[in-house]
Amino acid sequence: MESRKNYYITTPIYYPSDNLHIGHAYTTVAGDCLARFKRMSGYDVHYLTGTDEHGQKIERTARSQGMEPLDFINPIVDSIQALWKKLLITNDDFIRTTEARHEKVVQALFQKVYEQGDIYMAEYQGWYCTPCETLFTERQLAEGKCPDCGREVEVVKEESYFFNMAKYADRLLDHIEGHPDFIQPESRRNEVVSFIKMGLEDLCVSRTSFSWGVPVPFNDKHVVYVWFDALINYLSAIGLGVDDKAFNERWPADVHIMAKDILRFHAIIWPIMLMALDLPLPKKVYAHGWIMLEGGKMSKSKGNVVDPVILVDKYGVDAVRYYLAKELTFGQDGIYSEEMMAGRINSDLANDLGNLISRTVAMIIRYFKGRIPEPAEAAPLDEELKELAAKVYQEATDKLERLDLSGYLIAVMRLVSRANKYIDETEPWLLAKDEARIGRLAEVMYNLAECIRMVLILTAPVMPTLASRANQQLNLFKDANSLTWAEAGRWGLTVAGSPVQKGEVLFPRIDLKSLEEKPVEENQQEKSAQEVIKAEPVAPVEPEYITIDDFAKMELRVAEVVACEKMEKADKLLILKVRLGEEERTVVSGIAQHYAPEELIGKKVVLVANLKPTKLRGVMSQGMILAASDADHVEVLFVDQIPSGNRVK
Ligand code: ME8
């Protein structure tokens, strides 16, 4: 049997000096998308993450709290591991640099490089930036401050071991030139090349001013420089010197993922260490941009961080992962705000993707008694849809391969939008009225199910629970947890006859206004809105006439129901998405006990379009649907032949 190809992916190992924020979550989610995609494509993936636990910063922070470093770190490492569980990260290993399996390898490699003469001892005077754990020469400082983060540096004068980097500079330049894929994205490669060309200074690889590190094996006054120690995790975790077979299967890594802040360590120091160790270089070093807040870069030491745990609790893991992956344009920085995140979830997931699925489910239930029909009458328009699906598959594959996550998701969402447009173009509600068009209606429903099947596969790397949640409604997959990537590239795999049923709202809409409001106000608003629904008309003692001008103030319009679902935990409420010409609105209506959502989808109703928007159970309702009622019945007023958006008067 042919063995599966290996694929080894790493994230940086994070400093456990504090809990992690969405910046770290971004990198780890990006690596996880790639890991899931590669597993779905048949690779034997090894996805590594971990923590970088030595160094002056950790030691100082721990001691400032009267703690031993390890006692300080352990609970933070637990919280980091819990965070990765919460974000459904599928790392195959988690390495801690304080583990014996790692420290042994660091010592052995330090010894080897020393013995071959690439590490030597010298007197050193330099400036140390503790938050960055980096030593600079005077020339490298920016106006006397750290050139990377702009903070104060401290002078250090000590005897140190140095690593002869300059010796390998030309070899590294040749490698970069000969392997255009080695440093990605391309703009970053140019930065690295110019940096090397400016001349590399030898690197100080040991410290004597503190002790929280791996002791230099032949001189225990020194501990190994934290970056020399940390980078080796990529080798120690896969068994270098312990399990040669496992190591040789994994190394060289296929990709090291990180943000641009630590690219030089990975694209200069690390390859040179590997050259000195006579080991192959990683195939790719990929540096993404930063997630910034409106006020600048997010950082643990600035204290302006966004906690991913809170976001997942609020919005769900699929939505948070989707937002992170979509928001950073390939290689560039991006700005985070909760409003932008909620807006993105609403537009892409609740409106486009969620609606596509719920509309299709409702129509298959309504028109085909809840069974996906056999395709029966193709039309030229279908070819356009199929061609786009094939193109999207190819593009999504290429972009994921290059780790262009936002490009990948933009491609997939194109198929979602096209499928929604296909519903508008084919007008299934009209086909359903004509018995002679049943074959065409069946074809349209089948094609929609096919598009959804593909989209669910294509989004599985980024939204790991979506396929199985949607599968409870659509039964498209035997096992939604073991999907194959290639099946998203083949049209026609949906099995006709599969049962379809209604289910949970896959992506509940987020009320953007509620983000700014206090919960108490929200409750009050909800109460008054409910009272409006229940209010009985009170007959006036004498009739109070209104004039035609009074009536004209009321803007009644024909509105077409394009989507409709029950509001969770509210027996009486339906959430409708209606279209008035080009405009789309959300309306909450207290008719759930009289109408099933699928009875309304495709119908045209009369909407009080200029009613002041009000919030019902946290959902903003933009208008009211007219209905007549007696004690037991409610009958919505339907309009058949008039285009949506037209005035009712
Ligand atoms: O540098 N936007 O650890 P670290 C995007 N221990 N990504 C961000 C980010 C942001 N605002 N903030 C952090 C270290 N990251 C070393 C690594 S590896 C051998 C040693 C992510 O905890 C991004 O991946 O400071 C960045 O490179 C990394 O966290 C830095 O993590």
Coordinates of C-alpha atoms in Angstrom, one line a residue, residues 284-560:
K284 CA 8.2 27.5 3.5
V285 CA 8.3 30.3 6.1
Y286 CA 5.0 32.2 5.9
A287 CA 4.6 35.5 7.7
H288 CA 1.1 37.0 7.9
G289 CA 0.2 40.6 8.9
W290 CA -0.9 41.9 12.3
I291 CA -4.4 42.2 13.6
M292 CA -4.5 45.7 14.9
L293 CA -7.1 47.5 17.0
E294 CA -8.2 50.9 16.0
G295 CA -5.7 52.4 18.5
G296 CA -2.7 50.4 17.1
K297 CA -1.1 47.0 17.6
M298 CA -2.6 44.7 20.2
S299 CA -0.1 43.4 22.6
K300 CA -0.1 41.6 25.9
S301 CA 2.3 44.2 27.4
K302 CA 0.1 47.1 26.3
G303 CA -2.9 45.4 28.0
N304 CA -5.3 46.2 25.1
V305 CA -6.1 42.6 24.1
V306 CA -9.2 40.9 22.8
D307 CA -10.0 37.6 24.5
P308 CA -11.0 34.9 22.0
V309 CA -12.8 32.8 24.6
I310 CA -15.4 35.5 25.1
L311 CA -15.9 35.9 21.4
V312 CA -16.4 32.1 20.9
D313 CA -18.9 32.1 23.8
K314 CA -20.8 34.9 22.2
Y315 CA -20.7 34.1 18.5
G316 CA -19.8 30.4 18.3
V317 CA -16.6 28.8 17.1
D318 CA -17.4 28.6 13.4
A319 CA -18.3 32.2 13.1
V320 CA -15.2 33.4 15.0
R321 CA -12.9 31.2 13.0
Y322 CA -14.5 32.4 9.8
Y323 CA -14.1 36.0 10.7
L324 CA -10.5 35.6 11.6
A325 CA -9.7 33.7 8.4
K326 CA -11.6 36.1 6.2
E327 CA -10.4 39.4 7.7
L328 CA -6.7 39.5 7.1
T329 CA -6.0 40.1 3.4
F330 CA -3.1 37.9 2.3
G331 CA 0.1 39.1 4.0
Q332 CA -1.4 42.4 5.1
D333 CA -2.5 43.9 8.4
G334 CA -6.1 44.1 9.3
I335 CA -8.2 46.1 11.9
Y336 CA -10.3 44.2 14.4
S337 CA -13.5 45.6 16.0
E338 CA -16.4 43.7 17.4
E339 CA -18.8 45.7 15.2
M340 CA -16.9 44.7 12.1
M341 CA -16.9 41.1 13.2
A342 CA -20.7 41.0 13.9
G343 CA -21.3 42.8 10.6
R344 CA -19.2 40.2 8.7
I345 CA -21.0 37.3 10.5
N346 CA -24.4 38.8 9.6
S347 CA -23.6 39.5 6.0
D348 CA -21.7 36.4 5.0
L349 CA -22.9 33.8 7.3
A350 CA -26.4 34.7 8.5
N351 CA -27.6 36.4 5.3
D352 CA -25.8 34.7 2.5
L353 CA -24.8 31.2 3.6
G354 CA -27.4 30.6 6.4
N355 CA -30.2 31.8 4.2
L356 CA -29.2 29.7 1.2
I357 CA -29.4 26.6 3.4
S358 CA -32.6 27.5 5.2
R359 CA -34.4 28.6 2.0
T360 CA -33.4 25.4 0.2
V361 CA -34.4 23.2 3.2
A362 CA -37.8 25.0 3.4
M363 CA -38.4 24.6 -0.3
I364 CA -37.5 20.9 -0.5
I365 CA -39.8 20.3 2.4
R366 CA -42.6 22.3 0.8
Y367 CA -42.3 21.2 -2.8
F368 CA -41.0 17.7 -2.5
K369 CA -42.2 16.5 0.9
G370 CA -38.8 16.7 2.4
R371 CA -36.8 14.5 0.0
I372 CA -34.1 15.8 -2.3
P373 CA -35.6 15.3 -5.8
E374 CA -33.9 13.6 -8.8
P375 CA -32.7 16.3 -11.2
A376 CA -35.1 16.1 -14.1
E377 CA -35.0 19.1 -16.5
A378 CA -31.7 20.9 -17.0
A379 CA -31.5 24.4 -18.5
P380 CA -28.6 26.4 -19.9
L381 CA -28.5 28.5 -16.7
D382 CA -27.5 25.4 -14.7
E383 CA -24.3 25.1 -16.8
E384 CA -23.2 28.6 -15.6
L385 CA -23.7 27.5 -12.0
K386 CA -21.8 24.2 -12.5
E387 CA -18.9 26.1 -14.2
L388 CA -18.7 28.5 -11.4
A389 CA -18.7 25.7 -8.9
A390 CA -15.7 24.1 -10.7
K391 CA -13.8 27.4 -10.8
V392 CA -14.5 28.1 -7.2
Y393 CA -13.2 24.7 -6.2
Q394 CA -10.0 25.2 -8.1
E395 CA -9.5 28.7 -6.8
A396 CA -10.2 27.7 -3.2
T397 CA -7.7 24.9 -3.5
D398 CA -5.0 27.1 -4.9
K399 CA -5.5 29.9 -2.4
L400 CA -5.5 27.5 0.6
E401 CA -2.4 25.9 -0.7
R402 CA -0.7 29.3 -0.6
L403 CA -2.3 30.1 2.8
D404 CA -4.3 33.0 1.3
L405 CA -7.2 32.4 3.6
S406 CA -9.2 35.5 2.8
G407 CA -8.8 34.8 -0.9
Y408 CA -10.0 31.2 -0.4
L409 CA -13.1 32.4 1.5
I410 CA -13.9 35.1 -1.0
A411 CA -13.9 32.4 -3.7
V412 CA -16.2 30.1 -1.7
M413 CA -18.6 32.9 -0.9
R414 CA -18.9 33.6 -4.6
L415 CA -20.5 30.2 -5.0
V416 CA -22.9 31.0 -2.1
S417 CA -23.9 34.3 -3.7
R418 CA -24.3 32.7 -7.1
A419 CA -26.6 30.0 -5.6
N420 CA -28.7 32.6 -4.0
K421 CA -29.0 34.5 -7.2
Y422 CA -29.9 31.2 -9.0
I423 CA -32.9 31.0 -6.7
D424 CA -34.0 34.5 -7.7
E425 CA -33.5 33.7 -11.3
T426 CA -35.3 30.3 -11.4
E427 CA -38.1 31.5 -9.2
P428 CA -39.0 28.2 -7.7
W429 CA -42.2 29.6 -6.2
L430 CA -43.5 30.2 -9.7
L431 CA -42.4 26.8 -11.0
A432 CA -44.3 25.2 -8.1
K433 CA -47.5 26.7 -9.3
D434 CA -47.3 24.9 -12.6
E435 CA -47.5 21.2 -12.6
A436 CA -45.8 21.0 -16.0
R437 CA -42.7 22.6 -14.4
I438 CA -42.2 20.0 -11.6
G439 CA -39.2 18.5 -13.4
R440 CA -37.6 21.9 -13.7
L441 CA -38.3 22.6 -10.0
A442 CA -36.7 19.2 -9.1
E443 CA -33.6 20.1 -11.1
V444 CA -33.3 23.5 -9.4
M445 CA -33.7 22.0 -5.9
Y446 CA -31.1 19.3 -6.7
N447 CA -28.7 21.9 -8.0
L448 CA -29.1 24.0 -4.9
A449 CA -28.4 20.9 -2.7
E450 CA -25.3 20.2 -4.8
C451 CA -24.0 23.8 -4.3
I452 CA -24.6 23.5 -0.6
R453 CA -22.8 20.2 -0.4
M454 CA -19.8 21.7 -2.1
V455 CA -19.8 24.8 0.0
L456 CA -20.0 22.7 3.2
I457 CA -16.9 20.7 2.1
L458 CA -15.1 23.8 1.1
T459 CA -15.8 25.6 4.3
A460 CA -15.0 22.6 6.5
P461 CA -11.4 23.6 7.1
V462 CA -12.4 26.9 8.6
M463 CA -15.8 26.1 10.1
P464 CA -15.4 22.6 11.6
T465 CA -18.9 22.1 13.0
L466 CA -20.9 23.6 10.2
A467 CA -21.1 20.5 7.9
S468 CA -22.4 18.3 10.7
R469 CA -24.9 20.9 11.9
A470 CA -26.2 21.5 8.4
N471 CA -26.2 17.7 7.8
Q472 CA -28.8 17.2 10.4
Q473 CA -31.1 19.2 8.1
L474 CA -29.9 18.1 4.7
N475 CA -28.4 14.6 5.1
L476 CA -25.9 15.2 2.3
F477 CA -23.0 13.2 3.9
K478 CA -22.8 9.8 5.5
D479 CA -20.2 11.1 7.9
A480 CA -19.9 14.9 8.0
N481 CA -16.8 14.6 10.2
S482 CA -14.7 12.9 7.6
L483 CA -15.2 14.8 4.4
T484 CA -12.9 14.5 1.4
W485 CA -11.7 17.6 -0.3
A486 CA -11.8 16.2 -3.9
E487 CA -15.6 15.6 -3.5
A488 CA -16.1 19.3 -3.6
G489 CA -14.7 19.2 -7.1
R490 CA -17.2 16.7 -8.5
W491 CA -20.7 17.7 -9.5
G492 CA -23.5 15.2 -8.9
L493 CA -22.6 13.4 -5.7
T494 CA -25.7 14.4 -3.8
V495 CA -28.0 11.4 -3.4
A496 CA -31.5 12.0 -4.5
G497 CA -34.2 10.8 -2.1
S498 CA -32.2 11.9 1.0
P499 CA -34.6 13.2 3.7
V500 CA -34.5 16.9 4.6
Q501 CA -35.8 18.4 7.7
K502 CA -35.9 21.7 9.5
G503 CA -33.4 22.4 12.2
E504 CA -31.6 25.0 14.2
V505 CA -30.7 28.4 12.8
L506 CA -27.1 27.8 11.7
F507 CA -26.0 31.4 12.1
P508 CA -28.3 33.5 14.3
R509 CA -28.2 37.2 13.2
I510 CA -26.4 39.4 15.6
D511 CA -28.2 42.6 16.5
L512 CA -25.5 45.2 15.9
K513 CA -27.3 47.7 18.1
S514 CA -27.2 45.3 21.0
L515 CA -23.4 45.5 21.0
E516 CA -23.7 49.0 22.4
E517 CA -26.7 48.6 24.6
K518 CA -26.8 47.5 28.2
P519 CA -28.7 44.2 28.8
V520 CA -31.3 46.0 31.1
E521 CA -32.4 48.3 28.3
E522 CA -32.6 45.5 26.0
N523 CA -35.0 43.6 28.3
Q524 CA -37.2 46.7 28.7
Q525 CA -37.4 47.2 25.0
E526 CA -38.2 43.6 24.5
K527 CA -41.0 43.8 27.0
S528 CA -42.6 46.8 25.4
A529 CA -42.4 45.3 22.0
Q530 CA -44.1 42.1 23.2
E531 CA -46.8 44.2 24.7
V532 CA -47.4 45.8 21.4
I533 CA -47.9 42.3 19.9
K534 CA -50.4 41.3 22.5
A535 CA -52.3 44.6 22.7
E536 CA -56.0 44.4 22.1
P537 CA -57.6 47.2 20.2
V538 CA -59.5 49.5 22.5
A539 CA -62.7 50.8 20.9
P540 CA -62.9 54.6 21.2
V541 CA -66.1 56.0 22.6
E542 CA -66.7 58.1 19.5
P543 CA -65.2 57.4 16.2
E544 CA -62.1 59.4 15.5
Y545 CA -61.8 60.0 11.8
I546 CA -58.5 60.4 10.1
T547 CA -58.0 62.3 6.9
I548 CA -56.6 60.9 3.6
D549 CA -53.4 62.9 4.5
D550 CA -53.2 61.0 7.8
F551 CA -53.5 57.7 5.9
A552 CA -50.9 58.8 3.4
K553 CA -48.4 59.0 6.2
M554 CA -48.5 55.3 6.4
E555 CA -46.2 53.7 3.9
L556 CA -47.7 50.3 3.0
R557 CA -45.7 48.3 0.5
V558 CA -45.7 44.9 -1.2
A559 CA -42.9 42.8 0.3
E560 CA -41.7 39.4 -0.9

